[in-house]
CSV table of C-alpha atoms in Angstrom, one decimal:
chain,number,residue,atom,x,y,z
A,158,MET,CA,58.1,12.3,-2.3
A,159,THR,CA,54.8,13.5,-3.9
A,160,THR,CA,52.4,11.2,-2.2
A,161,PRO,CA,51.3,12.5,1.1
A,162,ARG,CA,52.0,10.1,3.9
A,163,PRO,CA,48.8,8.8,5.7
A,164,ALA,CA,48.2,10.7,8.9
A,165,GLU,CA,48.3,7.6,11.0
A,166,THR,CA,51.7,6.4,9.9
A,167,PRO,CA,54.6,7.4,12.2
A,168,ALA,CA,57.5,9.3,10.6
A,169,SER,CA,59.8,6.3,10.7
A,170,ALA,CA,57.4,4.1,8.8
A,171,THR,CA,59.5,3.9,5.7
A,172,GLU,CA,62.7,2.8,7.5
A,173,ALA,CA,63.7,-0.4,9.1
A,174,THR,CA,61.9,-3.1,7.2
A,175,PRO,CA,61.3,-5.9,9.7
A,176,GLN,CA,63.1,-9.2,9.2
A,177,PRO,CA,60.7,-12.0,9.8
A,178,THR,CA,63.4,-14.6,9.5
A,179,ASP,CA,64.7,-13.3,12.9
A,180,TRP,CA,62.0,-15.4,14.5
A,181,PRO,CA,63.2,-18.8,15.8
A,182,LEU,CA,61.8,-22.0,14.5
A,183,TRP,CA,59.5,-24.2,16.6
A,184,GLU,CA,58.5,-27.9,16.3
A,185,VAL,CA,54.9,-28.6,16.9
A,186,PHE,CA,53.4,-31.7,18.5
A,187,VAL,CA,49.7,-32.3,18.5
A,188,ARG,CA,47.7,-34.8,20.5
A,189,SER,CA,44.7,-35.7,18.4
A,190,ARG,CA,42.7,-37.1,21.2
A,191,ARG,CA,42.9,-38.2,24.8
A,192,GLY,CA,44.8,-41.4,25.4
A,193,LEU,CA,47.1,-40.9,22.4
A,194,SER,CA,50.5,-39.5,22.5
A,195,HIS,CA,51.6,-36.2,21.0
A,196,THR,CA,52.7,-36.5,17.3
A,197,HIS,CA,55.0,-34.3,15.4
A,198,ALA,CA,52.8,-32.1,13.2
A,199,GLY,CA,55.2,-29.7,11.6
A,200,SER,CA,57.1,-26.5,12.4
A,201,LEU,CA,56.6,-22.8,12.3
A,202,HIS,CA,58.2,-19.4,13.1
A,203,ALA,CA,57.2,-17.4,16.2
A,204,PRO,CA,58.8,-14.8,18.3
A,205,ASP,CA,58.4,-16.7,21.6
A,206,ALA,CA,56.8,-19.8,23.0
A,207,GLU,CA,53.4,-18.3,23.8
A,208,MET,CA,53.0,-17.0,20.3
A,209,ALA,CA,54.3,-20.3,18.9
A,210,LEU,CA,51.4,-22.1,20.7
A,211,ARG,CA,48.9,-19.7,19.2
A,212,ASN,CA,50.3,-20.0,15.7
A,213,ALA,CA,50.3,-23.8,16.1
A,214,ARG,CA,46.6,-23.6,17.1
A,215,ASP,CA,45.9,-21.6,13.9
A,216,LEU,CA,48.0,-23.7,11.6
A,217,TYR,CA,47.5,-27.3,12.9
A,218,THR,CA,44.3,-27.6,14.8
A,219,ARG,CA,41.7,-25.4,13.1
A,220,ARG,CA,39.9,-28.4,11.7
A,221,SER,CA,39.6,-30.0,15.1
A,222,GLU,CA,42.7,-32.1,14.8
A,223,GLY,CA,43.8,-31.7,18.4
A,224,VAL,CA,43.1,-31.5,22.1
A,225,SER,CA,46.6,-30.6,23.2
A,226,ILE,CA,49.7,-28.9,21.7
A,227,TRP,CA,53.4,-28.8,22.6
A,228,VAL,CA,55.9,-26.5,21.0
A,229,VAL,CA,59.6,-27.0,21.3
A,230,PRO,CA,62.4,-24.8,20.0
A,231,SER,CA,63.8,-26.5,17.0
A,232,ALA,CA,67.3,-25.5,18.2
A,233,GLN,CA,66.7,-27.8,21.2
A,234,VAL,CA,66.2,-30.9,19.1
A,235,THR,CA,69.3,-33.1,18.9
A,236,ALA,CA,69.0,-35.3,15.8
A,237,SER,CA,70.9,-38.3,14.7
A,238,SER,CA,73.2,-37.8,11.8
A,239,PRO,CA,72.5,-39.3,8.4
A,240,ASP,CA,76.3,-40.3,8.3
A,241,GLU,CA,75.7,-42.6,11.3
A,242,LYS,CA,72.7,-44.2,9.9
A,243,ASP,CA,74.4,-47.6,9.4
A,244,ALA,CA,75.8,-47.8,12.9
A,245,PHE,CA,72.6,-46.6,14.5
A,246,PHE,CA,69.9,-48.5,12.7
A,247,GLU,CA,71.2,-51.4,10.5
A,248,PRO,CA,72.1,-53.8,13.3
A,249,ALA,CA,68.4,-54.0,14.2
A,250,GLY,CA,67.5,-55.0,10.7
A,251,ASP,CA,68.1,-58.8,11.0
A,252,LYS,CA,66.7,-59.4,14.5
A,253,PRO,CA,63.1,-60.1,14.0
A,254,TYR,CA,62.9,-61.8,17.4
A,255,ARG,CA,62.9,-58.2,18.9
A,256,HIS,CA,59.5,-57.5,17.4
A,257,PRO,CA,56.6,-58.5,19.6
A,258,THR,CA,54.9,-60.2,16.7
A,259,PHE,CA,54.8,-63.7,18.2
A,260,TYR,CA,51.8,-63.0,20.3
A,261,GLU,CA,48.1,-63.2,19.6
A,262,ILE,CA,46.6,-59.8,20.4
A,263,PRO,CA,43.4,-60.2,22.4
A,264,ASP,CA,40.2,-58.8,20.9
A,265,GLY,CA,39.4,-55.3,22.0
A,266,VAL,CA,43.0,-54.1,22.5
A,267,HIS,CA,43.7,-51.0,20.4
A,268,HIS,CA,46.8,-48.8,19.9
A,269,LEU,CA,49.2,-51.6,20.7
B,289,MET,CA,15.2,-5.5,-0.6
B,290,ASN,CA,13.4,-6.8,2.5
B,291,VAL,CA,15.3,-5.8,5.7
B,292,THR,CA,13.9,-6.8,9.0
B,293,ALA,CA,14.5,-4.3,11.8
B,294,THR,CA,16.7,-6.3,14.2
B,295,PRO,CA,19.9,-5.7,16.2
B,296,ALA,CA,21.4,-8.5,14.2
B,297,LEU,CA,21.9,-6.0,11.3
B,298,PRO,CA,24.3,-3.6,13.0
B,299,LEU,CA,26.2,-6.5,14.7
B,300,GLY,CA,26.3,-8.4,11.5
B,301,ASP,CA,27.7,-5.4,9.7
B,302,ASP,CA,30.4,-5.0,12.3
B,303,ALA,CA,31.5,-8.6,11.7
B,304,LEU,CA,31.3,-8.4,7.9
B,305,ILE,CA,33.3,-5.2,7.5
B,306,LEU,CA,36.0,-6.1,10.0
B,307,SER,CA,36.2,-9.5,8.3
B,308,HIS,CA,36.8,-7.8,5.0
B,309,ARG,CA,39.5,-5.5,6.5
B,310,LEU,CA,41.4,-8.4,8.0
B,311,GLY,CA,41.1,-10.3,4.7
B,312,GLU,CA,43.0,-7.4,3.1
B,313,TRP,CA,46.1,-8.7,4.9
B,314,ALA,CA,46.1,-11.9,2.8
B,315,GLY,CA,49.4,-11.9,0.9
B,316,ARG,CA,50.7,-8.9,2.8
B,317,ALA,CA,51.1,-9.9,6.4
B,318,PRO,CA,54.5,-9.7,8.0
B,319,VAL,CA,55.0,-13.5,8.2
B,320,LEU,CA,53.0,-16.5,7.0
B,321,GLU,CA,52.0,-17.6,10.5
B,322,GLU,CA,50.5,-14.2,11.2
B,323,GLU,CA,48.7,-14.1,7.9
B,324,VAL,CA,47.0,-17.4,8.8
B,325,ALA,CA,46.1,-16.1,12.2
B,326,LEU,CA,44.5,-12.9,10.7
B,327,ALA,CA,42.7,-14.9,8.0
B,328,ASN,CA,41.4,-17.2,10.7
B,329,ILE,CA,39.9,-14.3,12.7
B,330,ALA,CA,38.5,-12.9,9.5
B,331,LEU,CA,36.8,-16.2,8.7
B,332,ASP,CA,35.3,-16.5,12.2
B,333,LEU,CA,33.8,-13.0,11.8
B,334,LEU,CA,32.5,-13.9,8.3
B,335,GLY,CA,30.7,-16.9,9.8
B,336,GLN,CA,29.2,-14.6,12.4
B,337,ALA,CA,28.2,-12.1,9.8
B,338,ARG,CA,26.4,-14.8,7.7
B,339,VAL,CA,24.3,-15.9,10.6
B,340,LEU,CA,23.5,-12.4,11.8
B,341,LEU,CA,22.7,-10.9,8.4
B,342,SER,CA,20.4,-13.9,7.6
B,343,LEU,CA,18.3,-12.9,10.6
B,344,ALA,CA,17.8,-9.5,8.9
B,345,GLY,CA,17.2,-10.6,5.3
B,346,ASP,CA,19.1,-12.2,2.4
B,347,GLU,CA,22.8,-12.2,3.4
B,348,ASP,CA,24.1,-11.7,-0.2
B,349,GLU,CA,21.7,-8.8,-0.9
B,350,LEU,CA,22.6,-7.2,2.4
B,351,ALA,CA,26.3,-7.5,1.9
B,352,PHE,CA,26.6,-6.7,-1.8
B,353,LEU,CA,23.6,-4.5,-2.8
B,354,ARG,CA,23.3,-2.0,0.0
B,355,GLU,CA,24.6,1.6,-0.4
B,356,GLU,CA,27.1,3.1,2.1
B,357,ARG,CA,24.4,4.9,4.0
B,358,GLN,CA,22.5,1.7,4.7
B,359,PHE,CA,25.4,0.0,6.5
B,360,ARG,CA,25.1,0.1,10.3
B,361,ASN,CA,28.6,-1.0,11.4
B,362,LEU,CA,30.8,1.0,13.8
B,363,GLN,CA,33.2,3.4,12.3
B,364,LEU,CA,36.0,1.6,14.2
B,365,VAL,CA,35.8,-1.6,12.1
B,366,GLU,CA,35.9,0.2,8.8
B,367,GLN,CA,39.2,2.0,9.6
B,368,PRO,CA,42.0,1.0,7.3
B,369,ASN,CA,44.5,-1.6,8.3
B,370,GLY,CA,47.3,1.0,8.6
B,371,ASP,CA,50.5,-0.6,9.9
B,372,PHE,CA,50.3,-3.9,11.9
B,373,ALA,CA,50.0,-1.9,15.2
B,374,HIS,CA,46.8,-0.2,13.8
B,375,THR,CA,45.3,-3.6,13.0
B,376,ILE,CA,46.1,-4.9,16.4
B,377,ALA,CA,44.8,-1.8,18.2
B,378,ARG,CA,41.5,-1.9,16.2
B,379,GLN,CA,41.2,-5.6,17.1
B,380,LEU,CA,41.9,-5.1,20.7
B,381,TYR,CA,39.3,-2.4,21.0
B,382,PHE,CA,36.7,-4.3,19.0
B,383,SER,CA,37.2,-7.8,20.3
B,384,THR,CA,37.1,-6.7,23.9
B,385,TYR,CA,33.8,-4.9,23.2
B,386,GLN,CA,32.4,-7.8,21.2
B,387,GLU,CA,33.3,-10.4,23.9
B,388,LEU,CA,31.5,-8.3,26.6
B,389,LEU,CA,28.4,-7.7,24.4
B,390,PHE,CA,28.2,-11.4,23.3
B,391,GLU,CA,28.6,-12.6,26.9
B,392,HIS,CA,25.6,-10.4,27.8
B,393,LEU,CA,23.6,-11.6,24.8
B,394,ALA,CA,24.5,-15.3,25.4
B,395,ALA,CA,23.0,-15.1,28.9
B,396,GLY,CA,19.7,-13.7,27.5
B,397,GLU,CA,16.9,-15.3,25.5
B,398,SER,CA,16.8,-13.2,22.4
B,399,GLU,CA,17.1,-14.6,18.9
B,400,LEU,CA,20.8,-13.6,19.2
B,401,ALA,CA,21.6,-15.8,22.2
B,402,PRO,CA,22.5,-19.0,20.3
B,403,LEU,CA,24.9,-17.2,18.0
B,404,ALA,CA,26.4,-15.2,20.8
B,405,ALA,CA,27.0,-18.3,22.9
B,406,LYS,CA,28.9,-19.9,20.1
B,407,ALA,CA,30.8,-16.8,18.9
B,408,VAL,CA,31.9,-15.7,22.4
B,409,LYS,CA,34.6,-18.5,22.4
B,410,GLU,CA,35.9,-17.4,19.0
B,411,VAL,CA,35.9,-13.8,20.1
B,412,ALA,CA,37.8,-14.6,23.3
B,413,TYR,CA,40.6,-16.0,21.1
B,414,HIS,CA,40.5,-12.9,18.9
B,415,ARG,CA,40.9,-10.7,22.0
B,416,ASP,CA,43.7,-12.9,23.3
B,417,HIS,CA,45.5,-12.6,20.0
B,418,ALA,CA,45.3,-8.8,20.1
B,419,HIS,CA,46.2,-8.8,23.8
B,420,GLN,CA,49.4,-10.9,23.2
B,421,TRP,CA,50.5,-8.7,20.3
B,422,THR,CA,49.8,-5.5,22.2
B,423,LEU,CA,52.1,-6.8,25.0
B,424,ARG,CA,54.8,-7.6,22.6
B,425,LEU,CA,54.6,-4.4,20.5
B,426,GLY,CA,54.2,-2.2,23.6
B,427,ASP,CA,57.0,-3.8,25.6
B,428,GLY,CA,59.2,-4.6,22.5
B,429,THR,CA,61.5,-2.1,20.8
B,430,ASP,CA,61.3,1.7,20.9
B,431,GLU,CA,59.9,1.6,17.4
B,432,SER,CA,57.2,-1.0,18.1
B,433,HIS,CA,56.3,0.8,21.3
B,434,ALA,CA,55.9,4.2,19.5
B,435,ARG,CA,53.8,2.6,16.7
B,436,MET,CA,51.5,0.8,19.1
B,437,GLN,CA,51.0,3.9,21.2
B,438,HIS,CA,50.3,5.9,18.0
B,439,ALA,CA,47.8,3.4,16.8
B,440,LEU,CA,46.0,3.3,20.1
B,441,ASP,CA,45.8,7.1,20.2
B,442,ALA,CA,44.6,7.4,16.6
B,443,LEU,CA,41.7,4.9,17.0
B,444,TRP,CA,40.7,6.1,20.5
B,445,ARG,CA,38.1,8.6,19.1
B,446,PHE,CA,36.2,5.7,17.5
B,447,THR,CA,35.7,3.9,20.8
B,448,GLY,CA,32.9,6.0,22.3
B,449,GLU,CA,30.5,4.7,19.6
B,450,LEU,CA,30.9,1.1,20.8
B,451,PHE,CA,28.7,1.9,23.8
B,452,GLU,CA,26.0,3.9,22.2
B,453,PRO,CA,22.9,1.7,22.7
B,454,VAL,CA,22.2,-0.4,19.6
B,455,GLU,CA,18.6,-0.1,18.4
B,456,GLY,CA,16.7,-3.1,19.7
B,457,LEU,CA,19.3,-3.7,22.5
B,458,GLU,CA,18.5,-0.6,24.6
B,459,ALA,CA,18.0,-2.8,27.6
B,460,ALA,CA,21.7,-4.0,27.6
B,461,PRO,CA,23.8,-2.5,30.5
B,462,TRP,CA,25.8,-0.2,28.2
B,463,PRO,CA,27.4,1.9,31.0
B,464,THR,CA,28.5,-1.2,32.8
B,465,LEU,CA,29.9,-2.7,29.6
B,466,HIS,CA,31.8,0.5,29.0
B,467,ASP,CA,33.3,0.4,32.5
B,468,THR,CA,34.4,-3.2,32.2
B,469,TRP,CA,35.8,-2.5,28.7
B,470,THR,CA,37.8,0.4,30.1
B,471,THR,CA,39.1,-1.8,33.0
B,472,ARG,CA,40.2,-4.5,30.6
B,473,ILE,CA,41.8,-2.2,28.1
B,474,THR,CA,43.6,-0.4,30.9
B,475,SER,CA,44.9,-3.6,32.3
B,476,THR,CA,46.3,-4.8,28.9
B,477,LEU,CA,47.9,-1.4,28.2
B,478,GLU,CA,49.5,-1.1,31.6
B,479,GLN,CA,51.0,-4.6,31.2
B,480,ALA,CA,52.3,-3.5,27.8
B,481,THR,CA,53.9,-0.4,29.3
B,482,LEU,CA,51.6,1.7,27.1
B,483,THR,CA,49.4,4.7,28.1
B,484,VAL,CA,45.7,4.7,28.0
B,485,PRO,CA,44.8,7.4,25.4
B,486,GLU,CA,43.4,10.6,26.8
B,487,GLY,CA,40.9,12.8,25.0
B,488,PRO,CA,37.4,12.4,23.8
B,489,GLN,CA,36.2,9.0,22.7
B,490,ARG,CA,34.3,10.5,19.8
B,491,GLY,CA,35.2,13.3,17.4
B,492,GLY,CA,33.3,16.5,17.3
B,493,TRP,CA,31.8,16.0,13.9
B,494,ALA,CA,32.8,12.6,12.4
B,495,ALA,CA,33.5,9.7,14.7
B,496,GLY,CA,30.6,7.8,16.2
B,497,ALA,CA,27.8,7.8,13.7
B,498,GLY,CA,28.3,4.5,11.9
B,499,ARG,CA,25.2,3.0,13.6
B,500,GLN,CA,23.2,5.8,11.9
B,501,GLY,CA,24.7,5.1,8.5
B,502,LEU,CA,27.3,7.8,8.5
B,503,HIS,CA,30.7,6.5,7.6
B,504,THR,CA,34.3,7.7,7.2
B,505,GLU,CA,35.9,8.3,3.8
B,506,PRO,CA,37.8,5.0,3.6
B,507,PHE,CA,34.6,3.0,3.8
B,508,GLY,CA,33.5,3.9,0.3
B,509,ARG,CA,36.6,2.3,-1.2
B,510,LEU,CA,36.2,-0.8,1.0
B,511,LEU,CA,32.6,-1.2,-0.3
B,512,ALA,CA,33.6,-0.7,-3.9
B,513,GLU,CA,36.2,-3.5,-3.6
B,514,MET,CA,33.9,-5.8,-1.7
B,515,GLN,CA,30.8,-5.3,-3.9
B,516,HIS,CA,32.2,-4.8,-7.4
B,517,LEU,CA,32.3,-8.5,-8.5
B,518,HIS,CA,28.7,-9.2,-7.3
B,519,ARG,CA,27.4,-6.0,-8.9
B,520,SER,CA,29.3,-6.6,-12.2
B,521,HIS,CA,28.0,-10.1,-12.6
B,522,PRO,CA,24.5,-10.1,-11.1
B,523,GLY,CA,23.3,-13.6,-10.3
B,524,ALA,CA,26.6,-15.2,-11.2
B,525,THR,CA,27.2,-18.6,-9.6
B,526,TRP,CA,30.2,-20.9,-9.2
């Protein structure tokens, strides 16, 4: 090697390239303002929960989008399977009487 | 070039130069999330630099048309990014200092008080970011521990300059700020299973004269990169 190594680099600097993909995935939920519920905003990689919160702050709330953040390990999310879509969701399709649409909403009621 | 004598100039130079250094991570950070975090800190600092330099003169002229010897930033902030541990050590040392100084300025009535009051919240986040990473690198693997300790040791000799009274801010309680800084740094490093570096906080001949316009070798290359576009195309606009 002809290039001198910078003085501040430890001897092992050229070995062991870090593997960023080792970091687990986290789902991010952001509450945009008081009174509303947390909404899924996206996902990110982070080494642990504390860093995930901070990354979420930088990625999803830097334009004042939020007042509260939750992070959840993606591995902890149990999702419905696309194969079960029909059994899960289709029976609800022809039952309009389950929708609360037969009421007049009083003036001044929001977020209903 | 009209330059008003104000402490906003050295403090603005600190923010400008560290912002540029952090910006050098764009496209090179270990992971995308960390790249955004570093860029976010860089942009906070750039915002501070714009306000501060505007108090001293024309911000663009000051940033792009001064020579190396006219910059008043600390030598600490011009140090190269090195590995990630170096960037984090530099940030820990600087943000801890900047938070203490801005807390002091925010409580006063100088022209710097409004900026300091706003910036101190940003800086608290920068310090926390560096603190969190110091804990993880120090108390992580053997490799990360060794690198973090090495970075802390290598940059230690630039920390004495932080507490040389800034011209125009001689009344600030510099020895007290230094004591509090040492307490906070010690607390973080102990938590991270790292050792507070021993040895002088300034080099015999080099470190600690940035406020007088004396800079280290890497600063010239930083300036060349930062200024070349503006100097190559004077007066160019978007």
